[in-house]
Amino acid sequence: MAQVLTMPPRPAALLSFEEVWVEYGDKVVLERVSLQIAPQSFVSIVGPSGAGKSTFLRLITGQEQPTRGRVLMDGAPACDEPGPERGVVFQRYSVFPHLSALDNVAFGLNCAGSPLLGRLFGARRRAVREEAAAMLEAVGLQDAREIYPSQMSGGMQQRLAIAQALVRHPRVLLLDEPFGALDPGIRLDMHELILGLWQRHTLTILMVTHDIKEAFKLGTRVLAFDKRRRDPQAPHRYGATAVYDFLLDRKSPLGVLSEMEAVQDIVGIAPSFDVPL
Amino acid sequence: MRRLLNVRPRGGGRLLLGLLPLLAVALLYLGASTARHIENPRDKILPTPAAMVVAMIDMAKVDPMTGRVPLFEDTGASLRRLTVALVIATSITLVFGLALGLLPIVRAGFGPLVAAIAVIPPIAVLPILFIVFGLGETAKITLIVFGVTPFMVRDLAAHVTAIPEEQIVKAQSLGASTWQTALQVALPQALPRLIDSVRLSLGPAWVFLISAEAIAADVGLGYRIFLVRRYLAMDIILPYVAWISLLAVIMDLLLVQVSRRAFRWAHPLRDR
């Protein structure tokens, strides 16, 4: 109890979107997105192709700026370019091909420790390598320290990408279809891994996925993006927004099933039932 | 019957296939040379191999007039010019190629300039170089640098631009600054490509070297070839051309080895 009292007051929302619009010329991608993301939530983001899921994530990484509205982190605008408090894992190309697994994970620590060279020496180098090795072990890659990404399977590369992102202890971890290119069996392993890491590191995760089963299995909250309005003459003039926002109660799988059907109607694709709930 | 595109020669067969055309060319030359010598034993246009060997032994001997060995002198001078020029070109390429490829603001500012320089025929600039730098080493080295650098810069910039955006974003999300991203992400991935780029530029570099030496020089492989041309000394020209080709092949092989040793990650198939 005493410990709780000494902790700083946690803000209600880690990330908040205030009336955010993203437009390219006259094409509207996102319109009127207003959302709050609570700390330590696992938010799954689904939606049909072209519904702005990735654009939504890019607003947080800082690759994209809102045309109107604001994106706030801890109540302050902080997302104008990528930074270490927001870790990312993409579907592909997330790891550096010229670095061994250990060096890939040590990259973030090296950058923090050596602004001029991005490279450490002596005792500090040993400390960083130990920390990186521990992180590799946490994702099950302890036997792959010295090999290069080109020698790894897709699943191993994604494990490496996750370890690499977590080593800087980001406030929020952004996953853009991280398991989309993996085999179903490997995917299950990855689900276990990411859930374990999420709990152990008390992470906040936002994950874009095409797989509705995966979204409901992993998420504590599911967001579905789609267009609210459609203009058949000029479909690009209306953008997508979060049309469905569901906080998951893990205790009632029946409720989840009906919710899944609702999302399925929105997304317009059948969930793949090879993933057990 | 297998399709022609699926027939893959291996091992000894492959070696033999490669040697056959070379042997054919040699035989063709021997035949033509012999035919000319039957007609005129003093023919100079297609010298016999024996005559070429004799001429080269002369070139590899100390010249009593100068006290120097022409073949070694020429080779040393040419290789020195080539090496200095390639080192300069590579250094310029490293800085400008990385900056152009990685920084949109530099690309916007200098991209058109580099593109404009790249379309100037370097030989057309040679008179300007001779006027500005005189007839010494500087003009020759500058010609080679001018000839190969624009291509190398654009090649490297294109390669750096092609590094997936995901990697650049990932680096930043791990806290990397522009400088750290350039040094630890772009540079290491650019280096193997830079070596390839140097290899591709070796051919043009030799062309520019020999052009410059042909016009104004007192030593060098290109100088010698154009000098002895006056005496129709094919028995020196032909071995010199072969020697230049051999040097080019050796330089190319050395660069390949450097790339394989230094950048193991870029040659994944050979590792395992």
Coordinates of C-alpha atoms in Angstrom, one line a residue:
Chain A
M1 CA 0.0 0.0 0.0
A2 CA 2.8 2.4 1.0
Q3 CA 4.4 1.7 -2.4
V4 CA 1.3 2.6 -4.3
L5 CA 1.1 5.9 -2.5
T6 CA 4.7 6.9 -3.4
M7 CA 4.0 6.2 -7.1
P8 CA 3.4 9.2 -9.2
P9 CA -0.2 9.6 -10.2
R10 CA -0.8 7.8 -13.4
P11 CA -2.5 9.8 -16.2
A12 CA -5.8 8.4 -17.2
A13 CA -4.7 8.2 -20.9
L14 CA -1.3 7.3 -22.2
L15 CA -2.2 8.3 -25.7
S16 CA -5.1 10.5 -26.7
F17 CA -6.4 11.4 -30.2
E18 CA -8.3 14.7 -30.4
E19 CA -10.5 15.1 -33.5
V20 CA -7.6 13.8 -35.7
W21 CA -7.9 14.1 -39.5
V22 CA -5.3 12.8 -42.0
E23 CA -5.7 13.9 -45.6
Y24 CA -3.5 13.5 -48.7
G25 CA -4.5 16.3 -51.1
D26 CA -8.2 15.8 -51.4
K27 CA -8.1 12.1 -50.3
V28 CA -9.3 11.8 -46.7
V29 CA -7.7 8.8 -44.9
L30 CA -8.8 9.3 -41.4
E31 CA -11.6 11.5 -40.2
R32 CA -12.6 12.7 -36.7
V33 CA -10.6 10.1 -34.8
S34 CA -11.1 10.8 -31.1
L35 CA -9.7 8.1 -28.8
Q36 CA -8.0 7.5 -25.5
I37 CA -5.6 4.7 -24.9
A38 CA -5.2 3.6 -21.3
P39 CA -1.8 2.6 -20.0
Q40 CA -1.1 -1.2 -19.9
S41 CA -3.9 -2.0 -22.4
F42 CA -3.4 -4.3 -25.3
V43 CA -5.3 -2.7 -28.2
S44 CA -6.0 -4.7 -31.3
I45 CA -6.8 -2.7 -34.4
V46 CA -8.7 -4.4 -37.3
G47 CA -10.4 -3.2 -40.4
P48 CA -10.6 -3.7 -44.2
S49 CA -7.6 -2.8 -46.4
G50 CA -7.2 0.9 -46.9
A51 CA -9.2 1.8 -43.7
G52 CA -6.3 3.7 -42.3
K53 CA -5.1 1.2 -39.6
S54 CA -1.5 1.6 -40.5
T55 CA -1.9 5.4 -40.9
F56 CA -3.3 5.4 -37.3
L57 CA -0.2 3.6 -36.1
R58 CA 2.1 5.9 -38.1
L59 CA 0.5 8.9 -36.3
I60 CA 1.9 7.5 -33.1
T61 CA 5.3 6.5 -34.5
G62 CA 5.6 10.0 -35.8
Q63 CA 5.9 9.0 -39.5
E64 CA 2.6 10.8 -40.2
Q65 CA 1.3 14.1 -38.9
P66 CA -2.4 14.9 -38.4
T67 CA -3.8 17.3 -41.0
R68 CA -6.1 18.5 -38.2
G69 CA -6.4 17.7 -34.6
R70 CA -3.8 16.5 -32.1
V71 CA -2.1 13.3 -30.9
L72 CA -1.0 13.6 -27.3
M73 CA 1.2 11.3 -25.3
D74 CA 0.9 11.8 -21.5
G75 CA -1.0 14.9 -22.3
A76 CA 1.8 16.5 -24.4
P77 CA 2.4 16.5 -28.1
A78 CA 5.3 14.2 -28.6
C79 CA 4.7 12.3 -31.8
D80 CA 6.2 14.5 -34.4
E81 CA 9.1 12.1 -35.2
P82 CA 10.0 8.5 -34.1
G83 CA 11.5 8.3 -30.6
P84 CA 12.6 5.7 -28.0
E85 CA 9.5 6.0 -25.9
R86 CA 7.5 4.4 -28.8
G87 CA 8.9 1.1 -29.9
V88 CA 7.9 -0.4 -33.2
V89 CA 7.8 -3.8 -34.9
F90 CA 6.8 -4.0 -38.6
Q91 CA 5.8 -7.0 -40.6
R92 CA 9.1 -7.0 -42.4
Y93 CA 12.5 -5.2 -42.5
S94 CA 12.4 -4.5 -38.8
V95 CA 15.9 -5.7 -38.1
F96 CA 19.2 -4.6 -39.4
P97 CA 20.7 -7.1 -41.9
H98 CA 24.3 -6.1 -41.2
L99 CA 24.2 -6.7 -37.5
S100 CA 24.2 -10.0 -35.6
A101 CA 21.3 -10.8 -33.4
L102 CA 23.1 -9.6 -30.3
D103 CA 24.2 -6.4 -32.0
N104 CA 20.7 -5.8 -33.3
V105 CA 19.4 -5.8 -29.7
A106 CA 22.4 -3.8 -28.4
F107 CA 21.7 -1.1 -31.1
G108 CA 19.3 0.9 -28.9
L109 CA 21.6 0.7 -25.9
N110 CA 24.6 1.7 -27.9
C111 CA 22.7 4.7 -29.3
A112 CA 21.8 5.8 -25.8
G113 CA 25.3 5.3 -24.4
S114 CA 27.4 6.8 -27.2
P115 CA 26.0 9.8 -29.1
L116 CA 29.1 10.3 -31.3
L117 CA 30.0 6.7 -32.4
G118 CA 26.9 4.7 -31.5
R119 CA 29.4 2.1 -30.2
L120 CA 30.7 1.4 -26.7
F121 CA 33.9 0.0 -25.4
G122 CA 35.3 -1.8 -22.3
A123 CA 33.1 -2.3 -19.3
R124 CA 30.2 -0.4 -20.7
R125 CA 30.2 -2.6 -23.8
R126 CA 30.2 -5.7 -21.7
A127 CA 27.3 -4.4 -19.6
V128 CA 25.3 -3.6 -22.8
R129 CA 26.1 -7.0 -24.3
E130 CA 24.9 -8.7 -21.1
E131 CA 21.7 -6.7 -21.1
A132 CA 21.1 -7.5 -24.8
A133 CA 21.8 -11.2 -24.2
A134 CA 19.2 -11.3 -21.4
M135 CA 16.7 -9.7 -23.7
L136 CA 17.5 -12.3 -26.4
E137 CA 16.9 -15.0 -23.8
A138 CA 13.5 -13.5 -22.9
V139 CA 12.4 -14.0 -26.5
G140 CA 13.9 -17.4 -26.8
L141 CA 16.9 -16.5 -29.0
Q142 CA 19.7 -17.3 -26.6
D143 CA 21.2 -19.8 -29.0
A144 CA 21.2 -17.3 -32.0
R145 CA 23.3 -14.5 -30.6
E146 CA 26.0 -14.4 -33.3
I147 CA 23.9 -15.1 -36.4
Y148 CA 22.7 -12.6 -38.9
P149 CA 19.0 -12.0 -39.8
S150 CA 19.4 -13.5 -43.2
Q151 CA 20.2 -16.8 -41.6
M152 CA 17.0 -16.7 -39.4
S153 CA 13.5 -17.9 -40.1
G154 CA 10.6 -15.3 -40.2
G155 CA 9.5 -16.2 -36.7
M156 CA 13.1 -15.7 -35.3
Q157 CA 13.4 -12.4 -37.1
Q158 CA 10.1 -11.2 -35.5
R159 CA 11.3 -12.4 -32.1
L160 CA 14.5 -10.4 -32.6
A161 CA 12.6 -7.3 -33.7
I162 CA 10.5 -7.5 -30.5
A163 CA 13.6 -7.9 -28.3
Q164 CA 15.3 -5.0 -30.1
A165 CA 12.3 -2.8 -29.5
L166 CA 11.9 -3.8 -25.8
V167 CA 15.5 -3.2 -24.8
R168 CA 14.8 0.6 -24.7
H169 CA 11.8 0.0 -22.4
P170 CA 9.3 2.0 -24.6
R171 CA 6.2 3.4 -23.0
V172 CA 4.2 2.0 -25.8
L173 CA 4.9 -0.8 -28.3
L174 CA 3.5 -0.5 -31.8
L175 CA 3.1 -3.7 -33.8
D176 CA 2.1 -3.4 -37.5
E177 CA 0.9 -6.8 -38.6
P178 CA 3.8 -8.4 -36.8
F179 CA 2.7 -12.0 -37.3
G180 CA 1.1 -11.6 -40.7
A181 CA 3.8 -13.4 -42.6
L182 CA 4.3 -16.3 -40.2
D183 CA 3.0 -19.9 -40.3
P184 CA 0.0 -20.7 -38.0
G185 CA 2.0 -22.8 -35.6
I186 CA 4.7 -20.2 -35.2
R187 CA 2.0 -17.6 -34.8
L188 CA 0.7 -19.4 -31.7
D189 CA 4.2 -19.4 -30.2
M190 CA 4.4 -15.7 -30.9
H191 CA 1.1 -15.0 -29.3
E192 CA 2.3 -16.7 -26.1
L193 CA 5.5 -14.7 -26.2
I194 CA 3.9 -11.3 -26.7
L195 CA 1.3 -11.9 -24.0
G196 CA 4.0 -13.0 -21.6
L197 CA 6.2 -10.0 -22.4
W198 CA 3.2 -7.7 -22.1
Q199 CA 2.4 -8.9 -18.6
R200 CA 6.0 -9.1 -17.4
H201 CA 7.0 -5.7 -18.7
T202 CA 3.7 -4.0 -18.0
L203 CA 3.6 -2.8 -21.6
T204 CA 1.1 -0.8 -23.5
I205 CA 0.7 -2.4 -26.9
L206 CA -1.2 -1.3 -30.0
M207 CA -1.3 -4.0 -32.7
V208 CA -2.7 -3.8 -36.2
T209 CA -3.8 -7.2 -37.5
H210 CA -5.8 -8.7 -40.3
D211 CA -6.7 -11.7 -38.2
I212 CA -9.9 -11.0 -36.1
K213 CA -9.3 -14.2 -34.0
E214 CA -5.9 -12.9 -33.2
A215 CA -7.3 -9.5 -32.4
F216 CA -9.7 -10.8 -29.8
K217 CA -7.4 -13.4 -28.4
L218 CA -4.6 -11.0 -27.6
G219 CA -6.4 -7.7 -27.1
T220 CA -7.9 -6.2 -24.0
R221 CA -9.6 -3.8 -26.4
V222 CA -10.5 -4.1 -30.1
L223 CA -10.8 -1.1 -32.4
A224 CA -12.2 -1.6 -35.9
F225 CA -11.6 1.1 -38.5
D226 CA -13.8 1.7 -41.4
K227 CA -15.6 4.5 -43.3
R228 CA -18.8 5.7 -41.6
R229 CA -20.1 7.3 -44.8
R230 CA -19.6 6.4 -48.4
D231 CA -19.9 8.6 -51.5
P232 CA -20.1 6.3 -54.5
Q233 CA -19.1 9.2 -56.8
A234 CA -16.1 10.2 -54.8
P235 CA -15.1 7.4 -52.4
H236 CA -11.9 9.1 -51.4
R237 CA -13.7 12.1 -49.9
Y238 CA -14.7 10.3 -46.8
G239 CA -12.1 8.9 -44.4
A240 CA -12.2 6.0 -42.0
T241 CA -12.5 6.2 -38.2
A242 CA -12.9 3.9 -35.3
V243 CA -16.4 2.6 -35.9
Y244 CA -16.2 -0.1 -33.3
D245 CA -14.6 0.1 -29.9
F246 CA -14.9 -2.9 -27.6
L247 CA -13.3 -3.4 -24.2
L248 CA -12.9 -7.2 -23.8
D249 CA -14.2 -9.0 -20.7
R250 CA -12.2 -12.1 -20.8
K251 CA -14.6 -14.0 -18.6
S252 CA -17.5 -14.3 -21.1
P253 CA -16.3 -16.0 -24.3
L254 CA -19.9 -16.2 -25.5
G255 CA -20.1 -12.4 -25.5
V256 CA -16.8 -12.3 -27.3
L257 CA -18.1 -14.6 -30.0
S258 CA -21.0 -12.4 -30.8
E259 CA -18.7 -9.3 -30.7
M260 CA -16.4 -11.1 -33.1
E261 CA -19.3 -11.6 -35.5
A262 CA -20.1 -7.9 -35.3
V263 CA -16.6 -7.0 -36.1
Q264 CA -16.5 -9.5 -38.9
D265 CA -19.5 -7.7 -40.5
I266 CA -17.6 -4.5 -40.4
V267 CA -14.3 -5.9 -41.6
G268 CA -16.0 -8.1 -44.2
I269 CA -13.6 -11.0 -43.8
A270 CA -14.1 -14.3 -42.0
P271 CA -11.9 -14.9 -39.0
S272 CA -9.6 -17.8 -39.4
F273 CA -10.6 -20.4 -36.9
D274 CA -7.3 -22.1 -36.7
V275 CA -6.4 -20.0 -33.7
P276 CA -7.9 -21.3 -30.5
L277 CA -9.5 -18.6 -28.4
Chain B
M1 CA 15.3 -33.5 -74.3
R2 CA 15.8 -30.9 -71.6
R3 CA 15.2 -27.3 -72.3
L4 CA 18.3 -25.3 -73.2
L5 CA 17.8 -23.0 -70.3
N6 CA 18.0 -25.9 -67.9
V7 CA 21.3 -27.3 -69.1
R8 CA 23.8 -26.3 -66.4
P9 CA 27.5 -27.1 -67.1
R10 CA 29.4 -28.0 -63.9
G11 CA 33.0 -28.6 -62.8
G12 CA 35.4 -29.6 -65.6
G13 CA 32.8 -29.2 -68.3
R14 CA 32.3 -25.6 -67.3
L15 CA 36.0 -24.9 -67.3
L16 CA 36.4 -26.4 -70.7
L17 CA 33.4 -24.4 -72.1
G18 CA 35.1 -21.2 -70.8
L19 CA 38.5 -22.1 -72.2
L20 CA 37.2 -23.1 -75.7
P21 CA 36.4 -19.6 -77.0
L22 CA 39.7 -18.3 -75.6
L23 CA 41.6 -21.1 -77.3
A24 CA 39.7 -20.4 -80.5
V25 CA 40.7 -16.7 -80.4
A26 CA 44.3 -17.6 -79.8
L27 CA 44.3 -20.2 -82.7
L28 CA 42.6 -17.7 -85.0
Y29 CA 45.4 -15.2 -84.2
L30 CA 48.1 -17.7 -84.7
G31 CA 46.7 -18.7 -88.0
A32 CA 46.4 -15.2 -89.3
S33 CA 49.9 -14.3 -88.0
T34 CA 51.5 -17.3 -89.6
A35 CA 49.7 -16.6 -92.9
R36 CA 51.0 -13.0 -92.9
H37 CA 54.5 -14.1 -92.0
I38 CA 54.6 -16.6 -94.9
E39 CA 53.8 -13.7 -97.2
N40 CA 56.2 -11.3 -95.5
P41 CA 58.6 -12.5 -92.9
R42 CA 59.0 -8.9 -91.6
D43 CA 55.3 -8.3 -91.0
K44 CA 54.7 -6.0 -88.0
I45 CA 50.9 -6.0 -87.8
L46 CA 50.3 -9.5 -86.4
P47 CA 53.6 -10.4 -84.6
T48 CA 54.3 -13.9 -83.6
P49 CA 54.1 -14.9 -79.9
A50 CA 57.9 -15.4 -79.9
A51 CA 58.4 -11.8 -81.1
M52 CA 56.1 -10.5 -78.4
V53 CA 58.0 -12.3 -75.7
V54 CA 61.3 -10.9 -77.0
A55 CA 59.8 -7.4 -77.1
M56 CA 58.5 -7.6 -73.6
I57 CA 61.8 -9.0 -72.3
D58 CA 63.3 -5.9 -73.7
M59 CA 60.7 -3.7 -72.0
A60 CA 61.4 -5.5 -68.7
K61 CA 65.1 -4.8 -68.9
V62 CA 67.0 -1.7 -67.6
D63 CA 67.1 0.9 -70.4
P64 CA 70.8 1.9 -70.6
M65 CA 69.8 5.4 -71.7
T66 CA 67.6 6.2 -68.6
G67 CA 68.7 3.5 -66.2
R68 CA 65.1 2.5 -65.7
V69 CA 62.8 -0.4 -66.5
P70 CA 60.0 0.9 -68.9
L71 CA 57.5 -1.8 -68.1
F72 CA 57.8 -1.3 -64.3
E73 CA 57.9 2.4 -64.6
D74 CA 54.8 2.5 -66.8
T75 CA 52.9 0.1 -64.5
G76 CA 53.9 2.0 -61.4
A77 CA 52.9 5.3 -62.8
S78 CA 49.6 4.1 -64.1
L79 CA 48.6 2.2 -61.0
R80 CA 49.6 5.2 -58.8
R81 CA 47.3 7.5 -60.8
L82 CA 44.5 5.0 -60.8
T83 CA 44.7 4.3 -57.1
V84 CA 44.9 7.9 -56.0
A85 CA 42.0 8.7 -58.3
L86 CA 39.9 5.8 -57.0
V87 CA 40.6 6.6 -53.4
I88 CA 39.5 10.2 -53.9
A89 CA 36.4 9.2 -55.9
T90 CA 35.5 6.7 -53.2
S91 CA 35.9 9.2 -50.4
I92 CA 33.8 11.8 -52.2
T93 CA 31.2 9.1 -53.0
L94 CA 31.0 8.0 -49.4
V95 CA 30.2 11.4 -48.1
F96 CA 27.9 12.7 -50.9
G97 CA 26.3 9.4 -51.6
L98 CA 25.3 8.8 -48.0
A99 CA 24.1 12.4 -47.6
L100 CA 22.1 12.4 -50.8
G101 CA 20.6 9.0 -50.1
L102 CA 19.7 9.6 -46.4
L103 CA 18.8 13.3 -46.2
P104 CA 15.9 14.5 -48.3
I105 CA 17.0 18.1 -47.8
V106 CA 20.4 17.3 -49.4
R107 CA 18.7 15.4 -52.1
A108 CA 16.5 18.3 -52.9
G109 CA 19.5 20.7 -52.9
F110 CA 22.2 18.8 -54.7
G111 CA 20.4 16.0 -56.6
P112 CA 19.9 18.1 -59.8
L113 CA 23.5 19.3 -59.7
V114 CA 24.9 15.8 -59.5
A115 CA 22.5 14.7 -62.3
A116 CA 23.7 17.6 -64.4
I117 CA 27.4 16.8 -63.8
A118 CA 26.8 13.2 -64.6
V119 CA 25.8 13.9 -68.2
I120 CA 28.9 15.9 -69.1
P121 CA 31.2 13.6 -71.2
P122 CA 34.4 13.6 -69.0
I123 CA 36.8 13.6 -72.0
A124 CA 35.2 16.8 -73.2
V125 CA 36.4 18.4 -70.0
L126 CA 40.0 17.1 -70.4
P127 CA 41.2 20.3 -72.2
I128 CA 39.8 22.4 -69.4
L129 CA 41.7 20.2 -66.9
F130 CA 44.9 20.6 -68.8
I131 CA 44.5 24.3 -69.0
V132 CA 43.6 24.6 -65.3
F133 CA 46.0 22.0 -63.8
G134 CA 48.7 21.9 -66.4
L135 CA 50.0 18.7 -68.0
G136 CA 51.1 17.0 -64.7
E137 CA 49.6 14.3 -62.6
T138 CA 46.8 16.5 -61.2
A139 CA 44.9 16.8 -64.5
K140 CA 45.1 13.0 -65.2
I141 CA 43.9 12.1 -61.7
T142 CA 41.2 14.8 -61.8
L143 CA 39.9 13.4 -65.1
I144 CA 39.5 9.9 -63.6
V145 CA 37.8 11.3 -60.5
F146 CA 35.5 13.5 -62.7
G147 CA 34.7 10.5 -64.9
V148 CA 33.7 8.0 -62.3
T149 CA 32.5 9.9 -59.2
P150 CA 29.1 11.1 -60.5
F151 CA 28.1 7.6 -61.4
M152 CA 29.4 6.2 -58.1
V153 CA 27.6 9.0 -56.1
R154 CA 24.3 8.3 -57.8
D155 CA 24.7 4.6 -57.5
L156 CA 25.4 4.8 -53.8
A157 CA 22.7 7.4 -53.1
A158 CA 20.1 5.1 -54.9
H159 CA 21.2 2.2 -52.8
V160 CA 20.9 4.2 -49.5
T161 CA 17.5 5.5 -50.6
A162 CA 16.4 1.9 -51.1
I163 CA 17.1 1.0 -47.5
P164 CA 13.5 0.1 -46.3
E165 CA 11.9 3.0 -44.5
E166 CA 11.0 0.5 -41.7
Q167 CA 14.7 0.2 -40.8
I168 CA 15.2 4.0 -40.7
V169 CA 12.1 4.4 -38.5
K170 CA 13.2 1.5 -36.3
A171 CA 16.6 3.1 -35.8
Q172 CA 15.0 6.3 -34.7
S173 CA 12.5 4.5 -32.4
L174 CA 15.6 3.0 -30.7
G175 CA 16.8 6.5 -30.1
A176 CA 19.3 6.9 -33.0
S177 CA 20.1 10.5 -34.1
T178 CA 20.6 11.4 -37.8
W179 CA 24.3 11.0 -37.2
Q180 CA 24.0 7.6 -35.5
T181 CA 21.6 6.4 -38.2
A182 CA 24.0 7.4 -40.9
L183 CA 27.0 5.9 -39.1
Q184 CA 25.5 2.7 -37.8
V185 CA 22.6 1.9 -40.2
A186 CA 23.3 3.5 -43.6
L187 CA 27.1 3.4 -43.8
P188 CA 27.6 -0.3 -43.0
Q189 CA 24.9 -1.2 -45.5
A190 CA 26.4 1.1 -48.1
L191 CA 29.9 -0.2 -47.9
P192 CA 29.5 -3.5 -49.8
R193 CA 27.6 -1.6 -52.5
L194 CA 30.4 1.0 -52.6
I195 CA 32.9 -1.8 -53.4
D196 CA 30.7 -3.1 -56.2
S197 CA 30.5 0.5 -57.4
V198 CA 34.3 0.8 -57.5
R199 CA 34.5 -2.5 -59.4
L200 CA 32.0 -1.3 -62.0
S201 CA 33.9 2.0 -62.3
L202 CA 37.3 0.2 -62.9
G203 CA 36.6 -0.1 -66.6
P204 CA 35.7 3.6 -67.2
A205 CA 38.6 4.6 -64.9
W206 CA 41.1 2.8 -67.1
V207 CA 39.6 4.4 -70.2
F208 CA 40.1 7.9 -68.7
L209 CA 43.5 7.0 -67.5
I210 CA 44.7 5.8 -70.8
S211 CA 43.1 8.8 -72.6
A212 CA 44.8 11.2 -70.4
E213 CA 48.2 9.4 -70.7
A214 CA 47.8 9.2 -74.5
I215 CA 47.4 13.0 -74.8
A216 CA 50.0 14.3 -72.3
A217 CA 52.4 12.1 -70.3
D218 CA 56.0 10.9 -70.2
V219 CA 55.4 7.6 -68.5
G220 CA 52.5 5.2 -68.1
L221 CA 50.9 2.2 -69.8
G222 CA 48.7 4.4 -72.0
Y223 CA 51.6 6.7 -72.9
R224 CA 53.8 3.7 -74.0
I225 CA 51.1 2.2 -76.2
F226 CA 50.5 5.5 -78.0
L227 CA 54.3 6.2 -78.2
V228 CA 55.2 2.9 -79.9
R229 CA 52.2 3.2 -82.2
R230 CA 54.4 5.5 -84.3
Y231 CA 56.6 2.5 -85.1
L232 CA 53.8 0.1 -85.6
A233 CA 55.2 -1.8 -82.7
M234 CA 52.3 -4.3 -82.3
D235 CA 54.7 -6.7 -80.5
I236 CA 54.7 -4.2 -77.6
I237 CA 51.1 -2.9 -77.9
L238 CA 49.4 -6.3 -77.8
P239 CA 51.2 -7.6 -74.7
Y240 CA 50.7 -4.2 -73.0
V241 CA 46.9 -4.5 -73.6
A242 CA 47.0 -8.0 -72.2
W243 CA 48.9 -6.7 -69.2
I244 CA 46.4 -3.9 -68.6
S245 CA 43.5 -6.4 -68.8
L246 CA 45.3 -8.7 -66.3
L247 CA 45.8 -5.8 -63.9
A248 CA 42.1 -4.9 -64.2
V249 CA 41.1 -8.5 -63.5
I250 CA 43.4 -8.7 -60.5
M251 CA 42.0 -5.5 -59.0
D252 CA 38.5 -6.7 -59.5
L253 CA 39.2 -10.0 -57.8
L254 CA 40.9 -8.2 -54.9
L255 CA 37.8 -6.0 -54.4
V256 CA 35.6 -9.1 -54.4
Q257 CA 37.7 -10.7 -51.7
V258 CA 37.7 -7.6 -49.5
S259 CA 33.9 -7.4 -49.7
R260 CA 33.5 -11.1 -48.8
R261 CA 35.9 -10.9 -45.9
A262 CA 34.7 -7.6 -44.5
F263 CA 31.0 -7.9 -45.1
R264 CA 30.1 -11.5 -44.3
W265 CA 26.4 -10.5 -43.8
A266 CA 26.2 -9.2 -47.4
H267 CA 27.2 -12.6 -48.9
P268 CA 24.9 -15.0 -46.9
L269 CA 25.2 -17.9 -49.4
R270 CA 28.9 -18.4 -48.9
D271 CA 28.8 -18.5 -45.1
R272 CA 27.1 -21.8 -44.6

